[in-house]
XYZ file of N, CA and C in Angstrom:
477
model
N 87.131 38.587 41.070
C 86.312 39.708 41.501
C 86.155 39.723 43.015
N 86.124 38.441 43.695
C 85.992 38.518 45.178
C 87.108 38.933 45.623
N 88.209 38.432 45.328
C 89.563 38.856 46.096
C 89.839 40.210 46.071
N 89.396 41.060 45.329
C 89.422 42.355 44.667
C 88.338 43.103 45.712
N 87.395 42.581 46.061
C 86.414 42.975 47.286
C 87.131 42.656 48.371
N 86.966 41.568 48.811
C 87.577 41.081 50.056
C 89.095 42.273 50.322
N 89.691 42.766 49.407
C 90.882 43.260 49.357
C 90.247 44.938 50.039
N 89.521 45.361 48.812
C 89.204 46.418 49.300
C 88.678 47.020 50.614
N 87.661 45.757 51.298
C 86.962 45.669 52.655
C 88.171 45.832 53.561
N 89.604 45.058 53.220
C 90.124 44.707 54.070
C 91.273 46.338 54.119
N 91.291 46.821 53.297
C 91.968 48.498 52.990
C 91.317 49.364 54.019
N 89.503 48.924 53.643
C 88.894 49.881 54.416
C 88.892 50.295 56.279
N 88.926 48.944 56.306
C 88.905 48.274 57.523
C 89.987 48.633 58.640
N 91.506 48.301 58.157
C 92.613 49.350 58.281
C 92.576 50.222 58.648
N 92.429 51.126 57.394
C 92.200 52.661 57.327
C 90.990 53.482 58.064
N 90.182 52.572 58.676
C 89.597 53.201 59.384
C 89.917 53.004 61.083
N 90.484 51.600 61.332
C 91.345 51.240 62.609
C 92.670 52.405 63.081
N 93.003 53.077 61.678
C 94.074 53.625 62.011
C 93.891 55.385 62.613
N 92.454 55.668 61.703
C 92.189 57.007 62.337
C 91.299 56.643 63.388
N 90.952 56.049 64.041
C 89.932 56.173 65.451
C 90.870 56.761 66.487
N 91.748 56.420 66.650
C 92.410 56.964 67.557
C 92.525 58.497 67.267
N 92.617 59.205 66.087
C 92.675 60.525 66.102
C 91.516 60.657 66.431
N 90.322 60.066 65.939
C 89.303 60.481 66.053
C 88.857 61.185 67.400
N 89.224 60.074 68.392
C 89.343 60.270 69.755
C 89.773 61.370 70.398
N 91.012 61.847 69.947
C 91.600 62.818 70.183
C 91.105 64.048 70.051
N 90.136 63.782 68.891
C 89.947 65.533 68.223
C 88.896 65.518 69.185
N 88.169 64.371 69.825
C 86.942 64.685 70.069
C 87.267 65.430 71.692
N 87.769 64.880 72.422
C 88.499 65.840 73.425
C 89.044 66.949 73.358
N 89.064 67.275 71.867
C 90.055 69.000 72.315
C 91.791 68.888 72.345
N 92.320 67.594 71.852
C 93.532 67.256 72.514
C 93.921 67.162 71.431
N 94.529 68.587 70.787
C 95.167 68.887 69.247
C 96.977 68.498 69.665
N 97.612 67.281 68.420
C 98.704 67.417 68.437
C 99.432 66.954 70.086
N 99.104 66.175 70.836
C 99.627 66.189 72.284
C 99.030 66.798 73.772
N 98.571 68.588 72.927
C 98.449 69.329 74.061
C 96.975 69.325 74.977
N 97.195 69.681 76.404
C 96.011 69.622 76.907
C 94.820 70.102 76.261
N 93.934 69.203 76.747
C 92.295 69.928 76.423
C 92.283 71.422 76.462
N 91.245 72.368 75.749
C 91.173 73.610 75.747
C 90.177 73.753 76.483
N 90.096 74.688 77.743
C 89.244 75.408 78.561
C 88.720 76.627 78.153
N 87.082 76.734 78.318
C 86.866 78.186 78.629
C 86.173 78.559 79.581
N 86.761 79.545 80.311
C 85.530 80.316 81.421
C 85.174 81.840 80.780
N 83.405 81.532 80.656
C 82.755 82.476 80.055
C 81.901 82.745 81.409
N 81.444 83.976 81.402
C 80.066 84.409 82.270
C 79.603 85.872 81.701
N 78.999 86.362 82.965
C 78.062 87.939 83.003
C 78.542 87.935 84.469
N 79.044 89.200 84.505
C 78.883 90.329 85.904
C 77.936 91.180 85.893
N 77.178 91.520 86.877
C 75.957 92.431 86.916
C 76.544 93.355 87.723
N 76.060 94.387 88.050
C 76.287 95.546 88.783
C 75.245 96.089 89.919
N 75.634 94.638 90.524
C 74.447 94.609 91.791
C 75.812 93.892 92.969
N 75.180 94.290 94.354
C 76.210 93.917 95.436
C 76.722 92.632 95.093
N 76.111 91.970 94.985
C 77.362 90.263 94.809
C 77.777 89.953 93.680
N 77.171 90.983 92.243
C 77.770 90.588 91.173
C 76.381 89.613 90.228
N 75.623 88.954 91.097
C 74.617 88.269 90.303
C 73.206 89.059 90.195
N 72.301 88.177 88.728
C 71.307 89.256 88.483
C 70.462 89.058 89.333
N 70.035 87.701 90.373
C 69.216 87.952 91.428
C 67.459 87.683 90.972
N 66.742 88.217 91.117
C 65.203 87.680 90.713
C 65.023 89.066 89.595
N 64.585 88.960 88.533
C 64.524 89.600 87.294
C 63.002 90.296 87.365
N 63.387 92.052 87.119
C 62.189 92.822 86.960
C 61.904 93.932 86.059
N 61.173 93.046 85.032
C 61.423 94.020 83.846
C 61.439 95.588 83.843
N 60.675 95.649 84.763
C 60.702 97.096 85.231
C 62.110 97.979 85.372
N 62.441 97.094 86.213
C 63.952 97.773 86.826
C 65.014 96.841 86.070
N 65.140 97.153 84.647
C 66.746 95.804 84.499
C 67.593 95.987 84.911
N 68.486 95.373 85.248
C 69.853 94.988 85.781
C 70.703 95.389 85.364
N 71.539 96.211 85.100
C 72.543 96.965 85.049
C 74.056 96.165 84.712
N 74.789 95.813 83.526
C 75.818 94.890 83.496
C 76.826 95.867 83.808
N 78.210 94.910 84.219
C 79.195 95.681 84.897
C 80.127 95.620 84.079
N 80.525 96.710 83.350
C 81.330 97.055 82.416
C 82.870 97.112 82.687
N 83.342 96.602 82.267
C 85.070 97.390 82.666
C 85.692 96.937 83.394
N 84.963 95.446 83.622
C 85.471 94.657 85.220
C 86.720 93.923 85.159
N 87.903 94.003 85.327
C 87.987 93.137 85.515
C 88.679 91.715 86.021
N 88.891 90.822 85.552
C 88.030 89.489 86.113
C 89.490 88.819 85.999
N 89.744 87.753 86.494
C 91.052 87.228 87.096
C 90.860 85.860 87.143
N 91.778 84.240 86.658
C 91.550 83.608 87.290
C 92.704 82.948 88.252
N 92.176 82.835 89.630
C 93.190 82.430 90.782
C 93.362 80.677 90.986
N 94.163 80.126 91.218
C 94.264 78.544 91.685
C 95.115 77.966 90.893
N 94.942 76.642 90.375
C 95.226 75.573 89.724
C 95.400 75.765 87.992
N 96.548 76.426 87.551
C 96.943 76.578 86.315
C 98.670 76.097 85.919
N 98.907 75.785 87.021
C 100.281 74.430 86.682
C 101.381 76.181 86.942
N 100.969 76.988 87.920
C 101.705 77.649 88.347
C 101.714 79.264 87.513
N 101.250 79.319 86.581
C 101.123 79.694 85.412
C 99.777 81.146 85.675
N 100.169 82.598 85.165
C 98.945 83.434 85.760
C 98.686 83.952 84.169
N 97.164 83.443 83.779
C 96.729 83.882 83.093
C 96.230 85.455 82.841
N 96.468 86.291 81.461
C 95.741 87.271 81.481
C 94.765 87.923 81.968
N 94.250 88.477 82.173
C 92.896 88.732 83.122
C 92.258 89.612 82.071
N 91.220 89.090 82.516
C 90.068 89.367 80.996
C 88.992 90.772 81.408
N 88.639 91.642 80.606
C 87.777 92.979 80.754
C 86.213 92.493 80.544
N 85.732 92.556 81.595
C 84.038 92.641 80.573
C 83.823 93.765 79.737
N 82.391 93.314 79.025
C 82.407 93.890 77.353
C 81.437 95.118 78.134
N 80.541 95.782 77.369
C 79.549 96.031 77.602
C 78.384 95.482 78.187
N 78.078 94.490 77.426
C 77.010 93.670 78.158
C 77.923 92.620 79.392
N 78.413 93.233 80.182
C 79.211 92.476 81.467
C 79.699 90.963 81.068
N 80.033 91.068 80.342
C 80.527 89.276 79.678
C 82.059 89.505 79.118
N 82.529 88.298 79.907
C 83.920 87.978 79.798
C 84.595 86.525 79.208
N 85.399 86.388 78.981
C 85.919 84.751 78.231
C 87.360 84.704 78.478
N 87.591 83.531 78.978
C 89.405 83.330 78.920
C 89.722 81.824 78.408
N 90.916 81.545 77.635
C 90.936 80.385 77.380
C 92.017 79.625 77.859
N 92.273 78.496 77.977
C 93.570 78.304 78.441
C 93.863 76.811 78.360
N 94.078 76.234 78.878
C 94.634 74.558 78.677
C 94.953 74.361 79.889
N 94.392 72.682 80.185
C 94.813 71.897 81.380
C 94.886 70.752 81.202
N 95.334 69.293 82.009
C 95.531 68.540 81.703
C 93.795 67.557 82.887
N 93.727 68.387 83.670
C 93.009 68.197 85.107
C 91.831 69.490 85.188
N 90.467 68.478 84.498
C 89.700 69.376 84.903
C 89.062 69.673 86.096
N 89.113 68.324 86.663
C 88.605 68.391 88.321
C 89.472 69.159 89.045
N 90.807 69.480 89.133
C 92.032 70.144 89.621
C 91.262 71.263 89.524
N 90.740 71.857 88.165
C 90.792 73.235 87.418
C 89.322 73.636 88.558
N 88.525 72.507 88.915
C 87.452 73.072 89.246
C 86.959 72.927 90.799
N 88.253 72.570 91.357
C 88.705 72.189 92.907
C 89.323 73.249 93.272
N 90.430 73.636 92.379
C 91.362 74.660 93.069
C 91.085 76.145 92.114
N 90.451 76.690 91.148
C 90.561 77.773 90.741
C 89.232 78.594 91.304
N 89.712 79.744 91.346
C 88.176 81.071 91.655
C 88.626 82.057 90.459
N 87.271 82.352 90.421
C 87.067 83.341 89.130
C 87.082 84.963 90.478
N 87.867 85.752 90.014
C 87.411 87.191 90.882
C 87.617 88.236 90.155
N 86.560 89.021 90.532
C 86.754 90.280 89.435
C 87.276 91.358 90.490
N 87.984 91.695 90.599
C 89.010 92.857 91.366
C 88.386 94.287 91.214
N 87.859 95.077 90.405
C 87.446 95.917 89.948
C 86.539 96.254 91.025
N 86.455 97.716 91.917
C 85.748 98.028 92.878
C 84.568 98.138 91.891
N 83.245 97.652 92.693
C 81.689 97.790 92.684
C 81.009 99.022 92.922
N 82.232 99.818 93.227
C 81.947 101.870 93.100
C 81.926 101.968 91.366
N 82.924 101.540 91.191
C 82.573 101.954 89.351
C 81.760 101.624 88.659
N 80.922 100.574 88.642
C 79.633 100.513 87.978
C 77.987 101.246 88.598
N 78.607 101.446 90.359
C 77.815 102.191 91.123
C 77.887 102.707 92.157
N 78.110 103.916 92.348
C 78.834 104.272 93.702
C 78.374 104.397 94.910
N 77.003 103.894 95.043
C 76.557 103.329 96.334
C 76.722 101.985 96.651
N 78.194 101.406 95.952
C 78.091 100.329 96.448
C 79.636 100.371 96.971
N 80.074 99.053 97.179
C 81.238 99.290 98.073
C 82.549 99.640 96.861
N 83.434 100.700 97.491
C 84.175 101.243 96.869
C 85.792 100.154 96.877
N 85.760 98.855 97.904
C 86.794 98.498 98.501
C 85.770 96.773 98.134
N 87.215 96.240 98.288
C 86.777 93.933 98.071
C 86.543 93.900 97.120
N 86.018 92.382 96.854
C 86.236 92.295 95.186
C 84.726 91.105 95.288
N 84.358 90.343 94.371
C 83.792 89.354 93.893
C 84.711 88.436 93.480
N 83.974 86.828 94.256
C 84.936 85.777 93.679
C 83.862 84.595 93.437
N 83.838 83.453 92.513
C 83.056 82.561 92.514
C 84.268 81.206 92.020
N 83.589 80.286 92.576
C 84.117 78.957 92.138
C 83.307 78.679 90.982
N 84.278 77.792 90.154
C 83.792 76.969 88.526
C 82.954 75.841 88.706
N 82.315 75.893 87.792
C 81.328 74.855 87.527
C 81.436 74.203 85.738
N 81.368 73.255 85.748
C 81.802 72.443 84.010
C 80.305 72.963 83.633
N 80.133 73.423 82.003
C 78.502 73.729 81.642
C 78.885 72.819 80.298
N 79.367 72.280 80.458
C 79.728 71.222 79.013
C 80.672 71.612 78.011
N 80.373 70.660 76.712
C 81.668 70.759 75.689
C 81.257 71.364 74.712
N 81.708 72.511 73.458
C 81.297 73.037 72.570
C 82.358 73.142 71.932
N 81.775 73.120 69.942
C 82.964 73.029 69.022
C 83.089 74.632 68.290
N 83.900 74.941 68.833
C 83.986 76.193 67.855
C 85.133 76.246 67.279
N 84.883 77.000 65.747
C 85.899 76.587 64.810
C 86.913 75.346 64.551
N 85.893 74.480 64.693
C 86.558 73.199 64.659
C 87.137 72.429 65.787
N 87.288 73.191 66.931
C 88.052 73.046 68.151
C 87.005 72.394 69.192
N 87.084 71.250 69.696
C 86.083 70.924 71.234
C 86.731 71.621 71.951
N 85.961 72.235 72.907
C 86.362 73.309 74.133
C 85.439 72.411 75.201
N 85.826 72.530 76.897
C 84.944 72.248 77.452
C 85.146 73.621 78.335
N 83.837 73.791 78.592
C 82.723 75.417 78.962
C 83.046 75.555 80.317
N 83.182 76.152 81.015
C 83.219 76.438 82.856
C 82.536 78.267 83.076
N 81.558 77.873 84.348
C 80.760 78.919 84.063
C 81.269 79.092 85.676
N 81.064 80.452 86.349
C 81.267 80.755 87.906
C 79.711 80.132 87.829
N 79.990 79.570 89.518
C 78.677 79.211 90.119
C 77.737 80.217 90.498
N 78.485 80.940 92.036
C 77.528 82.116 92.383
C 79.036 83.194 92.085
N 78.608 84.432 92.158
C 79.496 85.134 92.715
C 79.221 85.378 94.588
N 80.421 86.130 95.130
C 79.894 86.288 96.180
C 80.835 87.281 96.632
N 80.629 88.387 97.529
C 81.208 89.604 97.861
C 81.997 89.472 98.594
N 83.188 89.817 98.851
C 84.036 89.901 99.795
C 84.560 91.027 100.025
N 84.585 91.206 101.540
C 85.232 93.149 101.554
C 86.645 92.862 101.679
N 87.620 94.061 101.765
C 88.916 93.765 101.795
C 89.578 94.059 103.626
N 90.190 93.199 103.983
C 90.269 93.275 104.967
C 91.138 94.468 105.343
């Protein structure tokens, strides 16, 4: 009866030595080989720099529809889709890297879309650009993603 335990402990023991290493894997996001999965999510507002600024219920903030949004830098050469905000000014792109510090050294988020179209007292010409910031890791549909949010936006006219 002991050897029959001892046997089984020693099956278990194995078999659990042998998946940690996947374990590991899944827990990074690192399906099958390929890089970790990225997302950059935010809100564009429809105010001069793009951010909502000090909040007044009175007057809400206006999201910027239709924007859109680009990301520039460090993607292994590679130009991702460029993503539309929704209605409520919110956008998402996903993509894969191997280098998240790379991703968050060398990429800018810019939304190209003149700041006349959500309001035409504002500038009709330049764009909005912000650098990434990591906002952590989240599992959706089974998948670890790690989150990247723009820091500030900030206005730039076109020269």
């Amino acid at each position: 009866m002991s050897l029959k335990s001892n046997l089984l402990v020693l099956v278990m023991v194995i078999g659990g030595l042998g998946s940690a290493p996947l374990m590991a894997e899944a827990q990074i996001g690192n399906v099958r080989g390929l890089p970790p999965l990225m997302k950059v999510e935010g809100t564009v507002y429809c105010t001069a720099d793009g951010n909502i600024g000090n909040i007044d219920l009175a007057y809400p903030i206006p999201f910027f529809t239709d924007a859109r949004v680009e990301i520039l830098g460090f993607l292994f050469g590679r130009a991702l889709p460029p993503s539309v905000t929704d209605d409520s000014g919110s956008f998402s792109m996903y993509f894969r890297s191997t280098s998240l510090s790379s991703v968050l050294t060398d990429s800018t988020i810019m939304v190209s879309t003149p700041l006349s179209n959500c309001n035409s007292t504002l500038p009709s010409t330049g764009f909005l650009s912000s650098t990434l910031e990591y906002n952590g890791t989240v599992v959706e549909d089974g998948n670890t993603i790690m989150t990247l949010v723009p820091k500030r936006f900030r206005f730039s006219p076109s020269p």
